[in-house]
CSV table of C-alpha atoms in Angstrom, one decimal:
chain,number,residue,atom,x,y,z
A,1,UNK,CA,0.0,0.0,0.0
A,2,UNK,CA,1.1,3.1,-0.8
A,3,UNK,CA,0.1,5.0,2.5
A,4,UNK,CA,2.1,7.9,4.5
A,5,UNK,CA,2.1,7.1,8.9
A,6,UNK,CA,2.5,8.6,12.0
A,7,UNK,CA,6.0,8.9,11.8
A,8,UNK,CA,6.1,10.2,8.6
A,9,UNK,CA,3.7,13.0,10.0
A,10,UNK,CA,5.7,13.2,13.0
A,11,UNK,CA,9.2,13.9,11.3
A,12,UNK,CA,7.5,16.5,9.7
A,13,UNK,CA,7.2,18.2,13.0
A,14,UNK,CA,4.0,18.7,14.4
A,15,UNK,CA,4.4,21.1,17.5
A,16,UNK,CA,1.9,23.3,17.7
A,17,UNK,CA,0.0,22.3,14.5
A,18,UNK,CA,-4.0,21.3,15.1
A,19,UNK,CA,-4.1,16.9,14.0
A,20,UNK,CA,-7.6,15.4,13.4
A,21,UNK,CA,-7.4,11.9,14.4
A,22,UNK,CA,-10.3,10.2,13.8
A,23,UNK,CA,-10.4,7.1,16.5
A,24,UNK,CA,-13.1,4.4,17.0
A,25,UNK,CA,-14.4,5.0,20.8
A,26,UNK,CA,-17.6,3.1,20.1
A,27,UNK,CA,-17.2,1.6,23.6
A,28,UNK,CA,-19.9,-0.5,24.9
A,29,UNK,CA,-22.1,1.4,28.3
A,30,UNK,CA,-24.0,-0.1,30.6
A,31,UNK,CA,-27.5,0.8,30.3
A,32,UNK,CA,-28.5,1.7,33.7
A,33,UNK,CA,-25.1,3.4,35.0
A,34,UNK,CA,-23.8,4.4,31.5
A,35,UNK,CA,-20.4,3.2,33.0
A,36,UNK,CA,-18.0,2.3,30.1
A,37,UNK,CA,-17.8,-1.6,30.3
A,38,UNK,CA,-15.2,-2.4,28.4
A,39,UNK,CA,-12.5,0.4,27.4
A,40,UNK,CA,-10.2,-2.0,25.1
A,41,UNK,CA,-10.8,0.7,21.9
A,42,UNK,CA,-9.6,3.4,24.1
A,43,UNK,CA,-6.2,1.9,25.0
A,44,UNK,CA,-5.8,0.9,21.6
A,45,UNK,CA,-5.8,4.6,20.0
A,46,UNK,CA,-3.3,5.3,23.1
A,47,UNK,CA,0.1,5.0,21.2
A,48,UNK,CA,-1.2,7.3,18.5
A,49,UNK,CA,-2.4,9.9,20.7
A,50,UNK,CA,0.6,9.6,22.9
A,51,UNK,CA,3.0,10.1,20.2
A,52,UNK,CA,0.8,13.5,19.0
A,53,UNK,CA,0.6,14.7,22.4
A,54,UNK,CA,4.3,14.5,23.5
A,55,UNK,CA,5.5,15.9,19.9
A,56,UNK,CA,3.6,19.0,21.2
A,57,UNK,CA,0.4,18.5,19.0
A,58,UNK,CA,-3.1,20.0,19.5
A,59,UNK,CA,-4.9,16.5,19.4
A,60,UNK,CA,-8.6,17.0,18.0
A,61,UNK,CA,-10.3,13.6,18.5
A,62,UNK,CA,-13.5,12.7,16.6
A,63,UNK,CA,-15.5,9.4,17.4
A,64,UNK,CA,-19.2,7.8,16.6
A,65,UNK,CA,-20.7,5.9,19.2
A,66,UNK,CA,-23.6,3.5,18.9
A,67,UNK,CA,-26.7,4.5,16.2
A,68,UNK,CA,-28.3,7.6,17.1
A,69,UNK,CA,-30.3,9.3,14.2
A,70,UNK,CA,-28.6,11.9,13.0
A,71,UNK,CA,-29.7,14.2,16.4
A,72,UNK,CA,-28.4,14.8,19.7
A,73,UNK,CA,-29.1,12.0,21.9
A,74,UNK,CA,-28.1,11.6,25.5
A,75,UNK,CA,-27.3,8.0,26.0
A,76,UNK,CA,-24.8,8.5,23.2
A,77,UNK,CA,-22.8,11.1,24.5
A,78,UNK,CA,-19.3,10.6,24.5
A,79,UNK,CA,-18.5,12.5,27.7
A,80,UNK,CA,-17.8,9.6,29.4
A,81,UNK,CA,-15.3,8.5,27.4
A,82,UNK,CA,-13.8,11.7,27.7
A,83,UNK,CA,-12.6,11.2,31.5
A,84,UNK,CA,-11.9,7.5,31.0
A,85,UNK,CA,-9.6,8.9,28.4
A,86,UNK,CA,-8.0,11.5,30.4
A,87,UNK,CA,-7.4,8.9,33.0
A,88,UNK,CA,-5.8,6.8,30.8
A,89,UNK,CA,-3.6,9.3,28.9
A,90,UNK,CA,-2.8,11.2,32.7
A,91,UNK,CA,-3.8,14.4,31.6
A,92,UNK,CA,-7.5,15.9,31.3
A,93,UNK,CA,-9.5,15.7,28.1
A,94,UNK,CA,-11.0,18.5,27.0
A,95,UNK,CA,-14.4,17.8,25.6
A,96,UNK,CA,-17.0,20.1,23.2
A,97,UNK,CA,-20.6,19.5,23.4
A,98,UNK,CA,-21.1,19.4,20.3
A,99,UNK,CA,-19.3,18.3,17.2
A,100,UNK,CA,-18.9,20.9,14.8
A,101,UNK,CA,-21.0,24.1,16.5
A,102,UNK,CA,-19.9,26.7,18.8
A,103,UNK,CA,-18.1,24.4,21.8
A,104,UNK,CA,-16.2,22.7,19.8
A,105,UNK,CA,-14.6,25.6,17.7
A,106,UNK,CA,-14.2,27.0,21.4
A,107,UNK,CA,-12.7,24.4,22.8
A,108,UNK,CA,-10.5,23.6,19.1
A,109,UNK,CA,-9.2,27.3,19.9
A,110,UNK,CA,-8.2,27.3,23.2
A,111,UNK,CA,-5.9,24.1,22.9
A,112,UNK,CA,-2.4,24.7,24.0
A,113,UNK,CA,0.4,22.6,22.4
A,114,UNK,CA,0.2,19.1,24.0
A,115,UNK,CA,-3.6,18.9,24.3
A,116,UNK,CA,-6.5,16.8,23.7
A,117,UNK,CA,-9.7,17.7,22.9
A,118,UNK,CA,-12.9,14.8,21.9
A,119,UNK,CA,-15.8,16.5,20.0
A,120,UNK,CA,-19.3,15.3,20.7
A,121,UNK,CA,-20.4,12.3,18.7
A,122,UNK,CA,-19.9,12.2,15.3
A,123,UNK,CA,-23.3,10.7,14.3
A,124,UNK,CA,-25.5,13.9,16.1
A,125,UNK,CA,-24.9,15.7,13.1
A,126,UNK,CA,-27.1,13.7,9.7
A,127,UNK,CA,-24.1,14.7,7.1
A,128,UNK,CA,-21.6,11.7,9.0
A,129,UNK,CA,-23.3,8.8,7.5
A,130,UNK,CA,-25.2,10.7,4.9
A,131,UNK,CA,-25.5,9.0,1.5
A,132,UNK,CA,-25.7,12.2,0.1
A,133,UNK,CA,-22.1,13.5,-1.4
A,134,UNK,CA,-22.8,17.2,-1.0
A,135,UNK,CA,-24.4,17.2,2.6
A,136,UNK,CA,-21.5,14.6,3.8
A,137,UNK,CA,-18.8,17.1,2.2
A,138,UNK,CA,-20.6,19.8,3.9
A,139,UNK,CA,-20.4,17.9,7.6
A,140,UNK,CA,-16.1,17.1,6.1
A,141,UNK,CA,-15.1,21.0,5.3
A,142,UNK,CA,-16.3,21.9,9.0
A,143,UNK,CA,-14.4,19.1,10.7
A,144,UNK,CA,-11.2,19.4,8.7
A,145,UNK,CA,-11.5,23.1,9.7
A,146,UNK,CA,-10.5,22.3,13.0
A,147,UNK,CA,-6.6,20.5,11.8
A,148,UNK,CA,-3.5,20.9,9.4
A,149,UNK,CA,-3.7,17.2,9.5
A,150,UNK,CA,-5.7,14.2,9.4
A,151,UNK,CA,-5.1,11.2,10.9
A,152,UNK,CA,-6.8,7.8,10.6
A,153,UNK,CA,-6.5,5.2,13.7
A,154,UNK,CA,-10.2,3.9,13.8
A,155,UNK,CA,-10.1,0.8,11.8
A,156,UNK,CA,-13.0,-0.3,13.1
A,157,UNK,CA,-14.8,2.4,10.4
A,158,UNK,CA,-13.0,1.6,7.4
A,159,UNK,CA,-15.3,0.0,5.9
A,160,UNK,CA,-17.8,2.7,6.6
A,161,UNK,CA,-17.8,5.4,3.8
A,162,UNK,CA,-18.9,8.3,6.4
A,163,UNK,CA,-17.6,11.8,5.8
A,164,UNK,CA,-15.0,11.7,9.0
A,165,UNK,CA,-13.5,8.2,7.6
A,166,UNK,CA,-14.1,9.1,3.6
A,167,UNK,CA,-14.3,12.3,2.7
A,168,UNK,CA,-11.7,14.2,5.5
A,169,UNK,CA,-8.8,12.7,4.0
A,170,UNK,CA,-9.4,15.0,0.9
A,171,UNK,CA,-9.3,18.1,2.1
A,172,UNK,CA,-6.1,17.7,4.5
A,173,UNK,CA,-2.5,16.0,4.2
A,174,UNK,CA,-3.6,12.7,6.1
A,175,UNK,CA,-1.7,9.6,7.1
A,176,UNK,CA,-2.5,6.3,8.6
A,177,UNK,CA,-2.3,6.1,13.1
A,178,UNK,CA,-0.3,3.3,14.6
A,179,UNK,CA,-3.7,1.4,15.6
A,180,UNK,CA,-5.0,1.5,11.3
A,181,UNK,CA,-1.1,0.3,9.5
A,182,UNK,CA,-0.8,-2.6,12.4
A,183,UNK,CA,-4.7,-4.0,11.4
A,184,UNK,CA,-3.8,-3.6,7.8
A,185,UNK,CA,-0.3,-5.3,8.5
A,186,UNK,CA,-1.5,-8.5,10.6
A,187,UNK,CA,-4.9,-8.9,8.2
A,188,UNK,CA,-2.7,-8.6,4.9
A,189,UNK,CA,-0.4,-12.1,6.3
A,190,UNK,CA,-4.0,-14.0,6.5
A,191,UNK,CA,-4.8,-12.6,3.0
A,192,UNK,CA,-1.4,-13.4,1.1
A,193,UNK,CA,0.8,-16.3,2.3
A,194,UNK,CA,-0.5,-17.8,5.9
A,195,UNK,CA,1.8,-20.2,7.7
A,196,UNK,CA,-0.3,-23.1,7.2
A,197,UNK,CA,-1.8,-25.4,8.5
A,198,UNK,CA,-4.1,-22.4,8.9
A,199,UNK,CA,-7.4,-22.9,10.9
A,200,UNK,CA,-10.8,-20.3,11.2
A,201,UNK,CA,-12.6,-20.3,13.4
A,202,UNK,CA,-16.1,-18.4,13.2
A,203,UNK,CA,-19.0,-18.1,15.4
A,204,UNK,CA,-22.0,-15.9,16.1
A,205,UNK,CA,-25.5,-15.6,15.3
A,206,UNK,CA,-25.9,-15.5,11.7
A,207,UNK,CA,-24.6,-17.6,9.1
A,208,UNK,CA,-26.0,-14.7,6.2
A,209,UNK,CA,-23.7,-12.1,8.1
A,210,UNK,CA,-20.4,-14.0,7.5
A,211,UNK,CA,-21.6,-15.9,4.2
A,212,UNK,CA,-19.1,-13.7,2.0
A,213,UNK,CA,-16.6,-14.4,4.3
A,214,UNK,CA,-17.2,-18.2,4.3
A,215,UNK,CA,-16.9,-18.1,0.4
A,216,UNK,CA,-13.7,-16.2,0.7
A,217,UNK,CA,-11.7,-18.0,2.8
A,218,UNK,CA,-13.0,-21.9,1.8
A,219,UNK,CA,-10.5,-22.0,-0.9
A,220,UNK,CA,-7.4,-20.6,1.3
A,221,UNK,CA,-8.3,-22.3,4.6
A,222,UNK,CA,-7.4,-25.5,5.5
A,223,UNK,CA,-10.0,-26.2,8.3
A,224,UNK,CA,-12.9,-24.1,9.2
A,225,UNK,CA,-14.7,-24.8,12.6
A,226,UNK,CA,-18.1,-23.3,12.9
A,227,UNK,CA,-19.9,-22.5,16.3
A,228,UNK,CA,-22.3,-19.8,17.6
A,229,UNK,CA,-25.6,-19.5,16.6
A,230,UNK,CA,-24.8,-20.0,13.1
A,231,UNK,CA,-23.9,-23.3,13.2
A,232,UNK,CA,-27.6,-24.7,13.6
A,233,UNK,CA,-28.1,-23.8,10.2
A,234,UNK,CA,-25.6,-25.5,9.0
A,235,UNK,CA,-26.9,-28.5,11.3
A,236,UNK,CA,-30.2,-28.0,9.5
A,237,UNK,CA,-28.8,-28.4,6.4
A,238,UNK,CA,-27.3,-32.0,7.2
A,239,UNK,CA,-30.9,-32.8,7.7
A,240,UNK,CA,-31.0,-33.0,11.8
A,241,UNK,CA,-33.8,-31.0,13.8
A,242,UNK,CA,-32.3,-27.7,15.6
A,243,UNK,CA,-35.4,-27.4,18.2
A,244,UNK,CA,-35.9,-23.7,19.1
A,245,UNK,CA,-32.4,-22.8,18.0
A,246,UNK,CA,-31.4,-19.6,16.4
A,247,UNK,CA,-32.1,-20.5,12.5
A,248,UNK,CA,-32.1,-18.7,8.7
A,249,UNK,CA,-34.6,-21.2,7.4
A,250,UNK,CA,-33.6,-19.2,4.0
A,251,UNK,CA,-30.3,-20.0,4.4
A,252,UNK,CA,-29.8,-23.9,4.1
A,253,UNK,CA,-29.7,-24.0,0.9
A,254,UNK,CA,-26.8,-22.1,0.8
A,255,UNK,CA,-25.3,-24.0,3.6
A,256,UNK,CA,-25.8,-26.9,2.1
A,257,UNK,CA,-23.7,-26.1,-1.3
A,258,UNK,CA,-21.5,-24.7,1.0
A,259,UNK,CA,-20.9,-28.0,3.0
A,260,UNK,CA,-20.5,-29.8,-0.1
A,261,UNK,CA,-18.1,-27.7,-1.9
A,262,UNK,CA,-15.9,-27.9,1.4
A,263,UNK,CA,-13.9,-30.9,0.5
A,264,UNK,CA,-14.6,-31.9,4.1
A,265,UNK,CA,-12.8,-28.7,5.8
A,266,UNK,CA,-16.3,-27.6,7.7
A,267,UNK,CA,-16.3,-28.7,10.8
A,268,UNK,CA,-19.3,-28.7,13.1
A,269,UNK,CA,-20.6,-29.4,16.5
A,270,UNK,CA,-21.3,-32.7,17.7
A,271,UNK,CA,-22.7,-32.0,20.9
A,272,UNK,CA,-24.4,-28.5,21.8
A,273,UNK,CA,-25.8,-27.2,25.2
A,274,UNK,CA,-29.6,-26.9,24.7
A,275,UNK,CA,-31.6,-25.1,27.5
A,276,UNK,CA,-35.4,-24.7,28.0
A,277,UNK,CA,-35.2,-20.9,27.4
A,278,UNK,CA,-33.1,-18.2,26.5
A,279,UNK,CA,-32.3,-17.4,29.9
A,280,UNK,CA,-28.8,-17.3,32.2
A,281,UNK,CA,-31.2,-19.3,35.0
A,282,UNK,CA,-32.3,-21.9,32.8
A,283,UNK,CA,-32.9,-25.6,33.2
A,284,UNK,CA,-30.2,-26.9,30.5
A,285,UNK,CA,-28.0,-30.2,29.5
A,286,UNK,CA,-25.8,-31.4,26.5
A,287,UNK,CA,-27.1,-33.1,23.5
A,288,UNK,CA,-25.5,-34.6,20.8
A,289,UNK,CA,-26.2,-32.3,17.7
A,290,UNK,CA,-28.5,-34.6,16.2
A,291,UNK,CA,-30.8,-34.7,18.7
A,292,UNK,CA,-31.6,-31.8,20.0
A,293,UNK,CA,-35.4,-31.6,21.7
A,294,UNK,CA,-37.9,-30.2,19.5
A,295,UNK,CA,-38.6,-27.6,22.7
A,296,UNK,CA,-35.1,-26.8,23.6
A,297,UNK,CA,-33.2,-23.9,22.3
A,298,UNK,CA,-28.9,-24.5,21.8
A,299,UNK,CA,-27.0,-21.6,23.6
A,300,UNK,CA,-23.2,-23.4,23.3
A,301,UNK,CA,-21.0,-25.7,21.7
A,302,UNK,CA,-20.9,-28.8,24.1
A,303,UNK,CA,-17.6,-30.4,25.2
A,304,UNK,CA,-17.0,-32.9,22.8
A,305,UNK,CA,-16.8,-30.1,20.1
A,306,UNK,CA,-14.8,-27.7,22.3
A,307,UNK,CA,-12.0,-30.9,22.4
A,308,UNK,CA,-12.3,-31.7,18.6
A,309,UNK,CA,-12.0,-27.8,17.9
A,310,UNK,CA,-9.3,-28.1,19.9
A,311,UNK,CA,-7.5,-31.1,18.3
A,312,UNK,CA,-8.1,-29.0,14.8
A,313,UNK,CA,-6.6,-25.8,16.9
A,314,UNK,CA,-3.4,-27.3,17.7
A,315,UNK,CA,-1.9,-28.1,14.9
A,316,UNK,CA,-2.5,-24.9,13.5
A,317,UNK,CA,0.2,-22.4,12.6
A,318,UNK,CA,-2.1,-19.7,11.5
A,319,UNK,CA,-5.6,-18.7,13.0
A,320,UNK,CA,-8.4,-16.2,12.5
A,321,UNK,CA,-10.8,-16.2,15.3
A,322,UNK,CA,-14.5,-14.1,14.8
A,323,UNK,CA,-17.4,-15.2,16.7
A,324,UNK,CA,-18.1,-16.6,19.7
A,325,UNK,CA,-19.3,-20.3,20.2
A,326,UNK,CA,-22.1,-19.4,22.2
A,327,UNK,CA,-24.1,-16.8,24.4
A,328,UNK,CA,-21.1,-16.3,26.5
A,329,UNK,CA,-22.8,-13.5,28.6
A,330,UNK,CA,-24.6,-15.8,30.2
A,331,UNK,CA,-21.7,-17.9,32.8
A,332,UNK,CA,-23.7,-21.1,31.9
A,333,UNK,CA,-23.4,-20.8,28.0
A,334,UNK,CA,-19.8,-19.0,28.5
A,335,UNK,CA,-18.2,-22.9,28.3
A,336,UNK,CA,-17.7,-23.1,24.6
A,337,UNK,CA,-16.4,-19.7,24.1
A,338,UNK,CA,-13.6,-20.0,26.8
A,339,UNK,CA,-12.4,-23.4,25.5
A,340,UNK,CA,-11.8,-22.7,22.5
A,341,UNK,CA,-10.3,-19.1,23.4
A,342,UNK,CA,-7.9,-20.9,26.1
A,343,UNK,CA,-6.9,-23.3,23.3
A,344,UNK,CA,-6.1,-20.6,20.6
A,345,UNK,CA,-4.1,-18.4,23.3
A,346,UNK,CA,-2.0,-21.2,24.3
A,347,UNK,CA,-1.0,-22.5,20.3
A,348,UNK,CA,2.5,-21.9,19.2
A,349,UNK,CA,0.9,-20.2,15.9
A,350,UNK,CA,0.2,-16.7,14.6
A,351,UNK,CA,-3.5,-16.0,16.0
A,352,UNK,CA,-5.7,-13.7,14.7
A,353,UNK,CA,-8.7,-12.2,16.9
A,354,UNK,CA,-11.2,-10.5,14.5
A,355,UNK,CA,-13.1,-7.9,16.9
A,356,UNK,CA,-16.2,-7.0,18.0
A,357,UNK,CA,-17.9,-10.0,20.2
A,358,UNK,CA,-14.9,-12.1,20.2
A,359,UNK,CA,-12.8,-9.6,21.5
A,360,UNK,CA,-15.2,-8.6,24.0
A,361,UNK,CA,-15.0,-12.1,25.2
A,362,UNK,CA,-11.6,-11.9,25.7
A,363,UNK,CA,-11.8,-9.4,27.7
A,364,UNK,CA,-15.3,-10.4,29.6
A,365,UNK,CA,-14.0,-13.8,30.4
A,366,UNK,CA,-10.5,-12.1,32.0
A,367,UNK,CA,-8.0,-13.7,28.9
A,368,UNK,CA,-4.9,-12.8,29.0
A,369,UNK,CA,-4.7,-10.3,25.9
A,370,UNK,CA,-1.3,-10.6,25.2
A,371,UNK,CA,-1.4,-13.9,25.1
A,372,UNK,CA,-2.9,-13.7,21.3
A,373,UNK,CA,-1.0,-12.6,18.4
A,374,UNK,CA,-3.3,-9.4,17.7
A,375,UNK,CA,-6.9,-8.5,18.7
A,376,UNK,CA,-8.8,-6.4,16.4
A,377,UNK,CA,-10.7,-3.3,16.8
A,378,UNK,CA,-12.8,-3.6,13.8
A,379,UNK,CA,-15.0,-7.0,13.1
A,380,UNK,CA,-16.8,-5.6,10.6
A,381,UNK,CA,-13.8,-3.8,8.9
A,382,UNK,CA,-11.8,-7.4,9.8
A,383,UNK,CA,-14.3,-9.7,7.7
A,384,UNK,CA,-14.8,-7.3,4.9
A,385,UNK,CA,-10.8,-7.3,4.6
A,386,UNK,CA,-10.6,-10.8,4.5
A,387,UNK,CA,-13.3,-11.2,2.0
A,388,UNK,CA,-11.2,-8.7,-0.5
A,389,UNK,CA,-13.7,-5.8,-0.7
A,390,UNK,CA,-12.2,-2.1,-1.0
A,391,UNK,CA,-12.5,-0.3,2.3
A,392,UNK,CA,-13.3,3.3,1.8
A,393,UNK,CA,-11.1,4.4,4.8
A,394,UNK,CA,-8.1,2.5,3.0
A,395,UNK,CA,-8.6,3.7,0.3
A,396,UNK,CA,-9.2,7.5,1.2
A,397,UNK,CA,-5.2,7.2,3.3
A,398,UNK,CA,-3.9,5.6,-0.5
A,399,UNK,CA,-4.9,8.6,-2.4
């Protein structure tokens, strides 16, 4: 790729010039507290921000955070990522109320050399996500008002073509944070030459949200273990009854041809734990796959598959993890998701974490982090890499 970094930025010299970085602080918050539950994106953007700050930058950070319409909206405010930010940086964060209005030009403006600032949430204002070319540009003049430069550390948007991801980049000298060029660097070994045997391992709910994945990697892979709620599909499609499971009736088909175009490389559960509701309290057992009860609903992989996924894991010198193997928020339904996680962190090979629930997991079920080759910020932005598509954030940093 033919992208400028940080440190090409940063030899430039950069005291007391205004930077845009545009991070990916879409933390989860609880719902009753609005406590920040899990702060991994924050530390990630860290070494990016650090390296700004103590160059004697003025740091303007820009962020989304969950789906609001296009409106101000309290619950996703990100003032309290501010202060968890300040905290973990160990200096205050300066913080506009909103994005692109009077507070943040305020706040822009009184930044001494060395600062931080985080504007309001990106997706208050309707010209972030717009579809529209002239109303997004609009939303991109006013926020590349407020730097010289423009950088790019929230791969977890990439794949998003949103004015502060896609249309920024044009209208400032912009270059790629620490956080986006080590994504790009570990996703681009799975994509070209991968030590092999290399192993995937995907999970979650839906089998029609990682279909083009699936069709990418079946002819690079040499095993792929499937788990999660997709997996009863693919269950379904062998012709066995999946109860109350999680199912896309209009996918078996597809799973079907998919299963018999594998060459035998799929490999599914052979045990699941099926419960009587979709509850952390209750009544459950494990069941071999093939006979799950017509009133029971499967929540994890059992243990039988956790030690054949295993077996397939440990021979492995490359592996992509995305998904988890069941409902791991519920401690009863967790069992799946931590085998298979112990097994891929204690593999002598090159593992992959792809983001979102997975690495939430990670961190939910107290993992050691480092003990996995990377963990990605972006699951979305992860799979779509993999499966070859053009992200418009990549792209934008290339031209």
């Amino acid at each position: 790729m033919s992208i400028r970094t940080l440190d090409d930025l940063l030899a430039e010299g950069v005291s007391g010039r205004r930077v845009l970085v545009r991070a990916d602080l879409n933390v989860p918050l609880d719902k009753q507290s609005g406590d920040i539950t899990d702060d991994g994106r924050i530390r990630a953007v860290l070494p990016t921000l650090s390296a700004l700050t103590g160059a004697g930058a003025k740091v303007v950070v820009c962020s989304h955070l969950g789906r609001p319409k296009g409106a101000p909206d309290p619950q996703f405010s990100l003032r309290p990522v501010a202060g968890r930010l300040g905290e973990l940086l160990g200096a205050p964060v300066h913080f506009a109320t909103d994005t692109v209005g009077e507070s943040a030009r305020s706040t822009v403006d009184a930044l001494a050399d060395g600062e931080v600032a985080l504007l309001e949430n990106l997706r208050f204002n309707s010209g972030e996500t717009s579809k529209d070319d002239a109303e997004r540009g609009a939303f991109a003049d006013q926020l590349a008002a407020f730097g010289d430069a423009y950088v790019d550390d929230a791969f977890g948007a990439v794949h998003r073509k949103h004015a502060s991801v896609h249309d920024v980049p044009a209208r400032l000298p912009h270059v790629a944070g620490r956080l986006v060029l080590r994504e790009v660097e570990v996703l681009s070994r799975l994509t070209g030459e991968p030590q092999r045997p290399y192993v995937v391992v995907l999970g979650g709910s839906k089998v029609s949200d990682k279909l083009a994945v699936i069709e990418a990697l079946l002819p690079t892979v040499d095993r792929l273990l499937i788990g999660g709620g997709m997996c009863f599909t693919f269950l379904k499609a062998q012709g066995h009854e999946v109860g109350s499971s999680l199912l896309e009736e209009e996918m078996v088909e597809t799973c079907r041809n998919l299963l018999e175009r594998s060459e035998g490389k799929i490999m599914l559960p052979v045990d699941v734990v099926a419960a009587d509701a979709f509850a952390p309290d209750a009544a459950h057992d494990t069941v071999p796959a093939d006979g799950i009860p017509s009133k029971r609903v499967g929540l994890d992989i059992g243990p039988e598959t956790v030690a054949g996924f295993a077996a397939a894991l440990k021979g492995a010198r490359t592996i992509f993890w995305n998904g988890p193997m069941g409902v791991f928020e519920m401690p009863a339904f967790a069992h799946g998701t931590r085998g298979i996680a112990e097994t891929i962190a204690k593999t002598d090979a090159f593992t992959v974490v792809g983001g979102g629930d997975s690495a939430a997991a990670v961190r939910a079920l107290g993992l050691d982090e480092s003990s996995f080759g990377h963990i990605s910020t972006g699951g979305g932005a992860s799979l779509e890499y993999l499966e070859g598509k053009t992200l418009p954030g990549i792209a934008a940093l290339e031209n």
